PDB file of C-alpha atoms in Angstrom:
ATOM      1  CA  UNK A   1      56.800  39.855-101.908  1.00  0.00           C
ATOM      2  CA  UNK A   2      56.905  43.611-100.160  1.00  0.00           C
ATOM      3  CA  UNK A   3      53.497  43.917-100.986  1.00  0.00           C
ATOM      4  CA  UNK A   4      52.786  40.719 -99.542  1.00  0.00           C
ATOM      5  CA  UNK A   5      53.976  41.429 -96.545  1.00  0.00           C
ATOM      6  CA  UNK A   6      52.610  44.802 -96.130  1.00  0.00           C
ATOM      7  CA  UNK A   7      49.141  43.129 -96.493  1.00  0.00           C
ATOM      8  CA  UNK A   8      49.781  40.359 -94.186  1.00  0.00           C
ATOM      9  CA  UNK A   9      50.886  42.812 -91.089  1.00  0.00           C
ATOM     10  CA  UNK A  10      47.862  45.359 -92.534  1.00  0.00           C
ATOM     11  CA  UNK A  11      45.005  42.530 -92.096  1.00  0.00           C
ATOM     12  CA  UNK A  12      47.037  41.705 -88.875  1.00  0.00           C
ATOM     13  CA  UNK A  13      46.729  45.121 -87.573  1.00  0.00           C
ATOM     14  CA  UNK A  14      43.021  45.770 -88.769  1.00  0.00           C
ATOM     15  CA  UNK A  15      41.600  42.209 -87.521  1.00  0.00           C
ATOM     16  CA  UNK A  16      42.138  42.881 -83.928  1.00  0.00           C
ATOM     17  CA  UNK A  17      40.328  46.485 -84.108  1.00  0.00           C
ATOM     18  CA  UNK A  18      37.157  44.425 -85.482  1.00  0.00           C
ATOM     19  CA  UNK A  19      37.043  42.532 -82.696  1.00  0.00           C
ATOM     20  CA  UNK A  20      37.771  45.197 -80.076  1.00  0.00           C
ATOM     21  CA  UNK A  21      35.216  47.307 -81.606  1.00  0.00           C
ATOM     22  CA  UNK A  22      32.624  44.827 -82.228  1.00  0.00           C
ATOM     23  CA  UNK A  23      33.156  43.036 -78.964  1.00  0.00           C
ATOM     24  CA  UNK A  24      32.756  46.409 -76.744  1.00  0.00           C
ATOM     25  CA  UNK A  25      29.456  46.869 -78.887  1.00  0.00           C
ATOM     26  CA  UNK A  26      28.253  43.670 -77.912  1.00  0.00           C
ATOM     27  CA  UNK A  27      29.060  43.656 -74.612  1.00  0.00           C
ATOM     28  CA  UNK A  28      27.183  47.016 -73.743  1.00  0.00           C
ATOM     29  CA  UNK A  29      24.352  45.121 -75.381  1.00  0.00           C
ATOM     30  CA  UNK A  30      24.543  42.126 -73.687  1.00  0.00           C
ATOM     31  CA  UNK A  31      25.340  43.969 -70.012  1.00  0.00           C
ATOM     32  CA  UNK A  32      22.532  46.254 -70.220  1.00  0.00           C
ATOM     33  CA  UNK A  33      20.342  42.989 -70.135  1.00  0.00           C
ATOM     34  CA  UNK A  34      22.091  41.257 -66.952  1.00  0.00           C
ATOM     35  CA  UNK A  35      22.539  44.349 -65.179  1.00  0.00           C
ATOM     36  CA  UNK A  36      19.906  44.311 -62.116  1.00  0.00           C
ATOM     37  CA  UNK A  37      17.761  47.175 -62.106  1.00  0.00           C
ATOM     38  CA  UNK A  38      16.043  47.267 -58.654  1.00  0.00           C
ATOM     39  CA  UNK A  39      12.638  48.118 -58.888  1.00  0.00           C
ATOM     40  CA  UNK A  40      11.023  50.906 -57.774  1.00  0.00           C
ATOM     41  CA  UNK A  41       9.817  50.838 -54.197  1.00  0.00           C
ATOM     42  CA  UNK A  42       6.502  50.953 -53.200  1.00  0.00           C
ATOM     43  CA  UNK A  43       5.653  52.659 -50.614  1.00  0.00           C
ATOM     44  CA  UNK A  44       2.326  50.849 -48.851  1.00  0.00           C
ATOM     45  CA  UNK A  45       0.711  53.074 -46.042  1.00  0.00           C
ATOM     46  CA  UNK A  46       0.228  51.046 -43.024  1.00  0.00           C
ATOM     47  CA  UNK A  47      -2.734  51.566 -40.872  1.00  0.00           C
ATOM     48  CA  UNK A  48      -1.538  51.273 -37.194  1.00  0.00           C
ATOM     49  CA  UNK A  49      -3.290  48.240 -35.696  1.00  0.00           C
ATOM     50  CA  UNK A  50      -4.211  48.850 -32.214  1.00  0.00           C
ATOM     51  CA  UNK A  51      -5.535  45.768 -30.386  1.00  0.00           C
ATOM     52  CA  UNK A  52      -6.976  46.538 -27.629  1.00  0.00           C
ATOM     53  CA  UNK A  53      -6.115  44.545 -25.063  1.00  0.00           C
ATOM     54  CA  UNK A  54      -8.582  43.300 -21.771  1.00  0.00           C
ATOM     55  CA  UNK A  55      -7.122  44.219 -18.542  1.00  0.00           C
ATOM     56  CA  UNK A  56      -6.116  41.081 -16.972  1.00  0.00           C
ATOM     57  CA  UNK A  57      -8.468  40.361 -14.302  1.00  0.00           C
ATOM     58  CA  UNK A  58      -7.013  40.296 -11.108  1.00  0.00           C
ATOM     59  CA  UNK A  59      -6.879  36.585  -9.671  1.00  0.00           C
ATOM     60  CA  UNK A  60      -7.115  36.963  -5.742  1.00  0.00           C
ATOM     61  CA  UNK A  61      -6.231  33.683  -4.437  1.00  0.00           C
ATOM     62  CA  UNK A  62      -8.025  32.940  -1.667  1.00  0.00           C
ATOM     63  CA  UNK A  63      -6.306  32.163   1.617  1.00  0.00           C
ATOM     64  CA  UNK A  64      -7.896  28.618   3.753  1.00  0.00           C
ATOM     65  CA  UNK A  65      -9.286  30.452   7.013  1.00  0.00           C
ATOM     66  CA  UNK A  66      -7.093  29.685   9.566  1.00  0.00           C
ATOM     67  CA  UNK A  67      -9.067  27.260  11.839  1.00  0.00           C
ATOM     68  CA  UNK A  68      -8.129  27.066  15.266  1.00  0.00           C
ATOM     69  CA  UNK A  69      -5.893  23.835  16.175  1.00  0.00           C
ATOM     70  CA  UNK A  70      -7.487  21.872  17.276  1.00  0.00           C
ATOM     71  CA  UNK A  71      -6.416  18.561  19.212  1.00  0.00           C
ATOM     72  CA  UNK A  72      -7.681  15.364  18.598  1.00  0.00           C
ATOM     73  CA  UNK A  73      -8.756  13.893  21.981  1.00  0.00           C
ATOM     74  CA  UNK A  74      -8.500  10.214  22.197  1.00  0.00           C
ATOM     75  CA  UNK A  75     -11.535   8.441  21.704  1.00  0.00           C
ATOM     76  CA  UNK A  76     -11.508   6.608  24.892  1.00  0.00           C
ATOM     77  CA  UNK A  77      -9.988   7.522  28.445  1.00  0.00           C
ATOM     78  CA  UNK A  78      -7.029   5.740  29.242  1.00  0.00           C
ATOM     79  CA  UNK A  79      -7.027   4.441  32.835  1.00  0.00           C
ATOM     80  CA  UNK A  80      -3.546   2.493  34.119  1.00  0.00           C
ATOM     81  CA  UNK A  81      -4.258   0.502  37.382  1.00  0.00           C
ATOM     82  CA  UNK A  82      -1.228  -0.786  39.136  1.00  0.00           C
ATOM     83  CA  UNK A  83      -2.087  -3.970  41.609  1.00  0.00           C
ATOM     84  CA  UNK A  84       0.800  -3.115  43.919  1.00  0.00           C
ATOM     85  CA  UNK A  85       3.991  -5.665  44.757  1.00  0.00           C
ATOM     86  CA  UNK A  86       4.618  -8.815  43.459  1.00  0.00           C
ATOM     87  CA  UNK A  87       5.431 -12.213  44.217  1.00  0.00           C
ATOM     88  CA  UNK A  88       9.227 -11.825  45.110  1.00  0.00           C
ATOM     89  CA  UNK A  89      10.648  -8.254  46.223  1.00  0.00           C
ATOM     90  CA  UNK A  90      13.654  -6.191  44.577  1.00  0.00           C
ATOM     91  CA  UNK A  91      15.981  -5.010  47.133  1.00  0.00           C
ATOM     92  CA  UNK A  92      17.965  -2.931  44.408  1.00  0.00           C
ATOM     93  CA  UNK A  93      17.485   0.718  44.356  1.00  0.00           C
ATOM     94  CA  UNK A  94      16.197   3.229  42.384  1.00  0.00           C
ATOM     95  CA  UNK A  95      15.565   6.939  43.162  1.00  0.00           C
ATOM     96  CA  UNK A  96      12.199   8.116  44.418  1.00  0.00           C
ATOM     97  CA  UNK A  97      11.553  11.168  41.751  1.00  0.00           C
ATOM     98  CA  UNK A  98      13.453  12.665  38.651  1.00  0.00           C
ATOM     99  CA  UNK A  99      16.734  13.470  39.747  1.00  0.00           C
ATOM    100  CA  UNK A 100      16.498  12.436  43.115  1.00  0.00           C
ATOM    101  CA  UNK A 101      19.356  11.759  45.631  1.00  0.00           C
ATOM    102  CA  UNK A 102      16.899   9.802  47.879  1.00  0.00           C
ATOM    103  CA  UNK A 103      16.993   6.081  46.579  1.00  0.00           C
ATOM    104  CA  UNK A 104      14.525   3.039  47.763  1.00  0.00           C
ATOM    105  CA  UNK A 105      14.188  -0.735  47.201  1.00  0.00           C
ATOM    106  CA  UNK A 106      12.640  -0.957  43.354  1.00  0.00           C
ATOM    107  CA  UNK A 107       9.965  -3.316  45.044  1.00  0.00           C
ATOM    108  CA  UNK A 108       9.168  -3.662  48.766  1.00  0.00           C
ATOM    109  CA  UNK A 109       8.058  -7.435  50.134  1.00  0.00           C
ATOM    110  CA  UNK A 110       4.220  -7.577  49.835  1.00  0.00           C
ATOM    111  CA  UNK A 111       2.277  -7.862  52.898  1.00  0.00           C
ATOM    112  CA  UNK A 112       0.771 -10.921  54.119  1.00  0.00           C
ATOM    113  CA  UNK A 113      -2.694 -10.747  56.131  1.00  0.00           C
ATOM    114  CA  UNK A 114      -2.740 -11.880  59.889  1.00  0.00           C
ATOM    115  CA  UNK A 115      -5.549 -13.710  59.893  1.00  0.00           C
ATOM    116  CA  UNK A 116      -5.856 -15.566  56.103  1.00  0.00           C
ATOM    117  CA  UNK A 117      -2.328 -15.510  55.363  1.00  0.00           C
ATOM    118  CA  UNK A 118      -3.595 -13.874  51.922  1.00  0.00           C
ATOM    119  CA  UNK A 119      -0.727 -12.294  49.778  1.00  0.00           C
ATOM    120  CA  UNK A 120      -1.102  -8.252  49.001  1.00  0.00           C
ATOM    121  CA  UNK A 121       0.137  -8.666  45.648  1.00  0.00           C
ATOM    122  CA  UNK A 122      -2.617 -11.102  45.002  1.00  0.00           C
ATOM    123  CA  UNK A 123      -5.402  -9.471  46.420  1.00  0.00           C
ATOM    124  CA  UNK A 124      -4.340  -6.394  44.651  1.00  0.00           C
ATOM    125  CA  UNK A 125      -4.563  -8.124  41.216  1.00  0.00           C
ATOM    126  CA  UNK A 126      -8.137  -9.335  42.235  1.00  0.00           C
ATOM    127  CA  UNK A 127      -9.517  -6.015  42.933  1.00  0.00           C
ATOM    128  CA  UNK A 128      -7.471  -4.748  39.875  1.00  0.00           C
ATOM    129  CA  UNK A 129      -9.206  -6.911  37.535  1.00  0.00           C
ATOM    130  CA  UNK A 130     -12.689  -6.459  39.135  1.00  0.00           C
ATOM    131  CA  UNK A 131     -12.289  -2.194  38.606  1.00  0.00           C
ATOM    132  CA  UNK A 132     -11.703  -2.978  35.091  1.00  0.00           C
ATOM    133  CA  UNK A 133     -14.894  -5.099  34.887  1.00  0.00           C
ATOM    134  CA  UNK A 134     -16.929  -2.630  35.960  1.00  0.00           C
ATOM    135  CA  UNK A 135     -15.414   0.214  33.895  1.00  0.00           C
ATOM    136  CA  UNK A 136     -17.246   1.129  30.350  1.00  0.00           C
ATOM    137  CA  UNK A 137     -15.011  -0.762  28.054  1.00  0.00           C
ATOM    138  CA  UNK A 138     -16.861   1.500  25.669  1.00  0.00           C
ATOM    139  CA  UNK A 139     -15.592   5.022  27.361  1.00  0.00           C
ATOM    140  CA  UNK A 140     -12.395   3.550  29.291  1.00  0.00           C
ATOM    141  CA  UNK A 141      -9.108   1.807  27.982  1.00  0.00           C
ATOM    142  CA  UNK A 142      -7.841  -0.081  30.932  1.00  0.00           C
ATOM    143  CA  UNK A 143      -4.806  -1.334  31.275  1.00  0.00           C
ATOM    144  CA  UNK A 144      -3.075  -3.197  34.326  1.00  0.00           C
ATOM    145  CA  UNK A 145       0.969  -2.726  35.213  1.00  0.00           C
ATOM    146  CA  UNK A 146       0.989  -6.561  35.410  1.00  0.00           C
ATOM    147  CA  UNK A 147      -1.622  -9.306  34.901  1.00  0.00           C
ATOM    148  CA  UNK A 148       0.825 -12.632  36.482  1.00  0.00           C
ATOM    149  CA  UNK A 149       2.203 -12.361  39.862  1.00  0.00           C
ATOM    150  CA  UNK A 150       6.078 -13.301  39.175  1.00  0.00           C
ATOM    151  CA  UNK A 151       7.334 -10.691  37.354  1.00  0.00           C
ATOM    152  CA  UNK A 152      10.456  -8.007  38.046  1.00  0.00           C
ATOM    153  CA  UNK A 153       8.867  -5.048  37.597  1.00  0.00           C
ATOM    154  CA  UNK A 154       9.690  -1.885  39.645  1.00  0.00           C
ATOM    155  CA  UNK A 155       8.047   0.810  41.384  1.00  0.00           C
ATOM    156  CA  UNK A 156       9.230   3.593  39.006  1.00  0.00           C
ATOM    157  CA  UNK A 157       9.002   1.138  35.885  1.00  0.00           C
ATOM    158  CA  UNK A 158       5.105   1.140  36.567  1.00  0.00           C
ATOM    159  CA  UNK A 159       4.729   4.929  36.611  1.00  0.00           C
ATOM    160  CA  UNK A 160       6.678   4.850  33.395  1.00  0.00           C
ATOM    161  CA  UNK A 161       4.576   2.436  31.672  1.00  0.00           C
ATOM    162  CA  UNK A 162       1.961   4.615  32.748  1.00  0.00           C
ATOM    163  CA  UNK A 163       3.168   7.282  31.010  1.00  0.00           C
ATOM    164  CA  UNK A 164       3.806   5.831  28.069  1.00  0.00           C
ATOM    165  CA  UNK A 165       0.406   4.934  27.697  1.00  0.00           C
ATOM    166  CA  UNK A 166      -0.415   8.513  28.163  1.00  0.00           C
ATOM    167  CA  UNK A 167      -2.233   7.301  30.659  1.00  0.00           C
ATOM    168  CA  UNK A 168      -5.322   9.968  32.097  1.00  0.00           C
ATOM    169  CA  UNK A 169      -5.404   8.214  35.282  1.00  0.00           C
ATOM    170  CA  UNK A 170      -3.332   6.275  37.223  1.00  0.00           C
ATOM    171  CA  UNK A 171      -4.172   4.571  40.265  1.00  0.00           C
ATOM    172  CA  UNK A 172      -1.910   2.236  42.780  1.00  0.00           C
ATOM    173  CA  UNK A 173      -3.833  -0.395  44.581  1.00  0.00           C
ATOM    174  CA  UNK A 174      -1.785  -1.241  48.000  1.00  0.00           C
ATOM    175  CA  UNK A 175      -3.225  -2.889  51.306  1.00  0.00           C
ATOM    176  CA  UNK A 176      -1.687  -1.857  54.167  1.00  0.00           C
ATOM    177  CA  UNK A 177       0.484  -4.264  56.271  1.00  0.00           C
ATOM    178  CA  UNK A 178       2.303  -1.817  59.045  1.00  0.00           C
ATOM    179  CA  UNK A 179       1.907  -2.720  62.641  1.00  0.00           C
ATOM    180  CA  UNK A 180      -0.614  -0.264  63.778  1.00  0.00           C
ATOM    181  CA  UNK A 181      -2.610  -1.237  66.541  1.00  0.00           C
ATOM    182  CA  UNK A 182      -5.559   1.372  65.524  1.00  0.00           C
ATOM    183  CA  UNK A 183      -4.848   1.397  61.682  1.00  0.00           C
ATOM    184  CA  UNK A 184      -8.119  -0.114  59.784  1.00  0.00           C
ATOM    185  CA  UNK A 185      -9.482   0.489  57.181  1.00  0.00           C
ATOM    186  CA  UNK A 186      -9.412   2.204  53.806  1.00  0.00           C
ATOM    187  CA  UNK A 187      -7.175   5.460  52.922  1.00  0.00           C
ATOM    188  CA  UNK A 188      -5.863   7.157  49.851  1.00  0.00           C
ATOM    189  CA  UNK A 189      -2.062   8.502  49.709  1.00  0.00           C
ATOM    190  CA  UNK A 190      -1.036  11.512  47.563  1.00  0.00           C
ATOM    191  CA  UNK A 191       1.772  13.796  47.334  1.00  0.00           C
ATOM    192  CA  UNK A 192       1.653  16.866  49.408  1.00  0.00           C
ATOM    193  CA  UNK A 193       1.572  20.556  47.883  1.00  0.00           C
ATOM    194  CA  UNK A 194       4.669  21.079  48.071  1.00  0.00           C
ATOM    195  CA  UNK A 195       6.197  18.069  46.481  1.00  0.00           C
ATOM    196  CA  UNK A 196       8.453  19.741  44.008  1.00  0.00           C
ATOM    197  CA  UNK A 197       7.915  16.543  41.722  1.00  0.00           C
ATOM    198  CA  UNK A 198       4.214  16.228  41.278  1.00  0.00           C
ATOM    199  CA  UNK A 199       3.790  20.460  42.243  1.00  0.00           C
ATOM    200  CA  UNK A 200       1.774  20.901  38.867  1.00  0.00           C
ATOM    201  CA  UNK A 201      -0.025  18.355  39.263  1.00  0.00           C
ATOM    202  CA  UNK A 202      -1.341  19.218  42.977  1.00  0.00           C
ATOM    203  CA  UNK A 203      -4.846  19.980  41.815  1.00  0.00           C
ATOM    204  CA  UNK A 204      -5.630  16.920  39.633  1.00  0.00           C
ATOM    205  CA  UNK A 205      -4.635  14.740  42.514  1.00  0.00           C
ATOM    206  CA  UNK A 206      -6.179  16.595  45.467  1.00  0.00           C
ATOM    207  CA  UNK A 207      -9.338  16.388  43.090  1.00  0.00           C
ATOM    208  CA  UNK A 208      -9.287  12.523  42.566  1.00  0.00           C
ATOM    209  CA  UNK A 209      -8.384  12.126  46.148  1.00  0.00           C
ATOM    210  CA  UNK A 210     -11.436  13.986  47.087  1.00  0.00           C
ATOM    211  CA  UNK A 211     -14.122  11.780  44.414  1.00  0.00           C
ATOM    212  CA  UNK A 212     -12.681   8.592  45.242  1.00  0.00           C
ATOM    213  CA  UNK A 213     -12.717   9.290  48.995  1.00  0.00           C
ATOM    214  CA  UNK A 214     -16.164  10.583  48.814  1.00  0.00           C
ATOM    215  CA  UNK A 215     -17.195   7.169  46.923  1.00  0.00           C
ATOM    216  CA  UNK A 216     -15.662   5.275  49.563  1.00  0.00           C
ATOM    217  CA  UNK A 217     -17.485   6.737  52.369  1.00  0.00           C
ATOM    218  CA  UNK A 218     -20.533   6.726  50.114  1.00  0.00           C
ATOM    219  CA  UNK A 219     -20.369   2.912  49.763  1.00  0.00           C
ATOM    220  CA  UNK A 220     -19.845   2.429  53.525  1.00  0.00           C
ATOM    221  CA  UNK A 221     -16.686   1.066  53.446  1.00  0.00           C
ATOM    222  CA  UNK A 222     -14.595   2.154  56.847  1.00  0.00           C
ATOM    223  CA  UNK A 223     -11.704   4.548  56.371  1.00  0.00           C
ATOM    224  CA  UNK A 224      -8.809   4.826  57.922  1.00  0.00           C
ATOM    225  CA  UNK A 225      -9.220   8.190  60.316  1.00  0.00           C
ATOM    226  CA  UNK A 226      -9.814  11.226  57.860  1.00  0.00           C
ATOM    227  CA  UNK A 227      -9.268   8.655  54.762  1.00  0.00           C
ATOM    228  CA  UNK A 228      -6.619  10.689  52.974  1.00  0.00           C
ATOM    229  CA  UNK A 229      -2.963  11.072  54.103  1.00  0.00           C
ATOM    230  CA  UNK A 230       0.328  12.720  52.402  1.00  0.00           C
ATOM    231  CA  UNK A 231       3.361  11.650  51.113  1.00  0.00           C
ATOM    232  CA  UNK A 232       6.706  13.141  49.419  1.00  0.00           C
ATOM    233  CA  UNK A 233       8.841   9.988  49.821  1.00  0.00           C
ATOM    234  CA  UNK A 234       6.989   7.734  47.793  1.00  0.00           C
ATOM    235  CA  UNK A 235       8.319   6.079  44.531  1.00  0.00           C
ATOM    236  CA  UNK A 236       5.186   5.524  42.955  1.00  0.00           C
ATOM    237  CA  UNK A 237       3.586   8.911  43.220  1.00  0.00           C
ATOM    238  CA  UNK A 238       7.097  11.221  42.223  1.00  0.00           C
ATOM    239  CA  UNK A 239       7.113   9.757  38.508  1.00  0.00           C
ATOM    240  CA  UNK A 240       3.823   9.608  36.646  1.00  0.00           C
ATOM    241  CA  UNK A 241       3.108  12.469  34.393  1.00  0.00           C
ATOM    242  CA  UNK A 242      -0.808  12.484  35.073  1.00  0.00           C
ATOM    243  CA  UNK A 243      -2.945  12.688  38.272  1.00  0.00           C
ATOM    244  CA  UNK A 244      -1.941   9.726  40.609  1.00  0.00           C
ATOM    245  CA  UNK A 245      -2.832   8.332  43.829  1.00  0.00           C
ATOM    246  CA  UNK A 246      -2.436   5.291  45.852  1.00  0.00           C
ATOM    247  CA  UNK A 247      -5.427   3.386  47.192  1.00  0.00           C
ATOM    248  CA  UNK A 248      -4.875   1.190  50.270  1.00  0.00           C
ATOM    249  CA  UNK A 249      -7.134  -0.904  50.525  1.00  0.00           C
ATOM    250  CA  UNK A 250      -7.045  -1.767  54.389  1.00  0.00           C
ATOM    251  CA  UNK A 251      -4.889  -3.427  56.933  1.00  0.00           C
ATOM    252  CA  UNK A 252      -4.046  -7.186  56.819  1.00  0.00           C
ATOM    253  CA  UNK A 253      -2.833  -6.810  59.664  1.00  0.00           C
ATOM    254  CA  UNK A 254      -5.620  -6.366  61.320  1.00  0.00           C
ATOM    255  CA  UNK A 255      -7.997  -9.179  61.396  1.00  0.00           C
ATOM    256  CA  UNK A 256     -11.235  -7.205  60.594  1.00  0.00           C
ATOM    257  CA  UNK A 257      -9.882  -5.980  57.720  1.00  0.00           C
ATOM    258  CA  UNK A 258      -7.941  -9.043  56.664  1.00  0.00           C
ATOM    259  CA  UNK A 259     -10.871 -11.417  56.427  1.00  0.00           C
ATOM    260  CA  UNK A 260     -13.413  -8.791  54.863  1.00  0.00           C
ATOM    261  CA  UNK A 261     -10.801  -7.966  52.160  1.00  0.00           C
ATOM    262  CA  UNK A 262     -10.722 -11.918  51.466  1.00  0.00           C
ATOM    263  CA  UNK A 263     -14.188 -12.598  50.817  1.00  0.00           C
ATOM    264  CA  UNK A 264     -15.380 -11.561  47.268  1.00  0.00           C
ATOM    265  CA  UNK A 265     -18.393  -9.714  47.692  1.00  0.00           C
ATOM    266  CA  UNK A 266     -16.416  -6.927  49.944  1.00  0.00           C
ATOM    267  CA  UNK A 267     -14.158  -6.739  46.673  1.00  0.00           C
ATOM    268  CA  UNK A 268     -17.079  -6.066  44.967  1.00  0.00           C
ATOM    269  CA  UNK A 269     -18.122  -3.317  46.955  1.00  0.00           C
ATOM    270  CA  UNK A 270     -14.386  -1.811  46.539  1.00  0.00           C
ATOM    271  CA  UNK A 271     -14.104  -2.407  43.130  1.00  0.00           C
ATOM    272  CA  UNK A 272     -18.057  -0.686  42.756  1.00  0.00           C
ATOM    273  CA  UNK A 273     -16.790   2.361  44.863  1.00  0.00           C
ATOM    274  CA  UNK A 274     -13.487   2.348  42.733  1.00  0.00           C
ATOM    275  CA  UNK A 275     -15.238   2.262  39.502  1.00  0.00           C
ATOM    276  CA  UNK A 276     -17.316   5.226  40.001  1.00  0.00           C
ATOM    277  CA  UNK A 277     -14.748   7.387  41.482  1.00  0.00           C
ATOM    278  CA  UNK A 278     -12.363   7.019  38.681  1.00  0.00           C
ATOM    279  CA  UNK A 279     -16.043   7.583  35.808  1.00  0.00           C
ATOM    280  CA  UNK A 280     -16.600  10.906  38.176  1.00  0.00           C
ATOM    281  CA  UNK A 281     -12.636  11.955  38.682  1.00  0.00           C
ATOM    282  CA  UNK A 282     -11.601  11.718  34.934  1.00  0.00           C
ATOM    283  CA  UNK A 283     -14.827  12.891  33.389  1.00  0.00           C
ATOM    284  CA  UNK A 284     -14.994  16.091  35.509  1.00  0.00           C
TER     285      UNK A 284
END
């Protein structure tokens, strides 16, 4: 049984150094094969590439010459006539020029002749309408402060209109109705050089004083003394924006001038003379 023994614990003692030899043999074999062996490197030469590369052409944008503004004139002159008064008058006030102290009646009664008892607010509409007859619809937009003869429309309201029509012209057709023993005739009224409300505009208005007067005279119509007298005081020639002058078209008050300014064909004449003063004045 000693002997027994003494073999059991020898095989137990030998077994184990089998398998620890054997099993380091086999795994040096075994590792060799998994262990990763980089390769070798391999060293490729490169050629430098050199693109050569096109200069980027230069793109000069091109600036749009600068044309001169210019400003689009209106295709046809604008001409505002204003047939003076109306049938009832407007005692309420309203100041005679931009900032003004000086305040008048917004619409003064309209004269009445002596002789034909003819209204001035009707007579001006008359002549009104025949000026715009004759005018070149084709060159001239004309345009009338009123067309009816009851409306409530002042003095300054008309110069406004006219210049919100931007208006090239505007022209105020009165007849005369003062007590003047010697006053016949036609005359034109514009603001004196030294109106501090129309001072720019003393030129332009001496200048369309001057062609419609010389019309007048040129159509043998009478006139009033020289034909042209001043005024600073006057409503209807302190607002507008443009060249402006009244036209009186005689006295009714004097019976001459009263019945001549009734009958149609001396409108004609008026309106005639009219016509080509204002074609001469705005186209100069």
């Amino acid at each position: 049984m000693r002997y027994l023994r003494m073999f059991i614990v020898a095989i137990a003692l030998v077994i184990p150094l089998i398998f620890l030899f054997f099993g380091q043999t086999y795994l040096k074999k075994h590792m060799a094969a998994l262990q990763y062996i980089p390769p070798k490197s391999t060293i490729v030469e490169e050629k430098e590439v050199v693109q050569k590369v096109q200069p980027k052409k230069q793109v000069v944008v091109k600036k749009p010459m600068e044309q001169p503004v210019q400003v689009k004139e209106k295709e046809k002159k604008i001409i505002v006539i204003d047939p003076g008064h109306q049938r009832y008058r407007d005692q309420r006030l309203e100041p005679i020029g931009p900032d003004s102290h000086t305040w008048k009646p917004k619409m003064p009664a309209s004269a009445y002749g002596v002789s034909t008892g003819q209204a001035e607010y009707a007579l001006t509409l008359q002549v009104a309408n025949r000026i715009k007859e004759r005018l070149d619809a084709s060159k001239y937009e004309v345009k009338l402060t009123r067309t009816e003869h009851v409306i409530a429309k002042s003095t300054k309201e008309r110069a406004e209109f006219a210049n919100k029509q931007n208006a090239d012209l505007y022209i105020q057709l009165h007849a005369d109705g003062a007590k003047d023993a010697n006053g016949r005739g036609m005359y034109i009224i514009m603001a004196h050089e030294n109106n501090r409300y129309t001072k720019k505009l003393m030129e332009a208005n001496r200048k369309v004083s001057q062609v419609l007067l010389q019309e007048i005279k040129s159509a043998k119509l009478d006139t009033h003394k020289k034909g042209l007298l001043y005024a600073d005081q006057m409503t209807a020639l302190n607002w507008p924006n443009m060249p402006s002058v009244i036209v009186e078209l005689g006295y009714l008050n004097d019976r001459q001038d009263d019945e001549r300014l009734a009958k149609t064909a001396y409108q004609n004449r008026i309106a005639e003379a009219l016509a080509r003063g204002i074609e001469k004045a705005v186209e100069k």
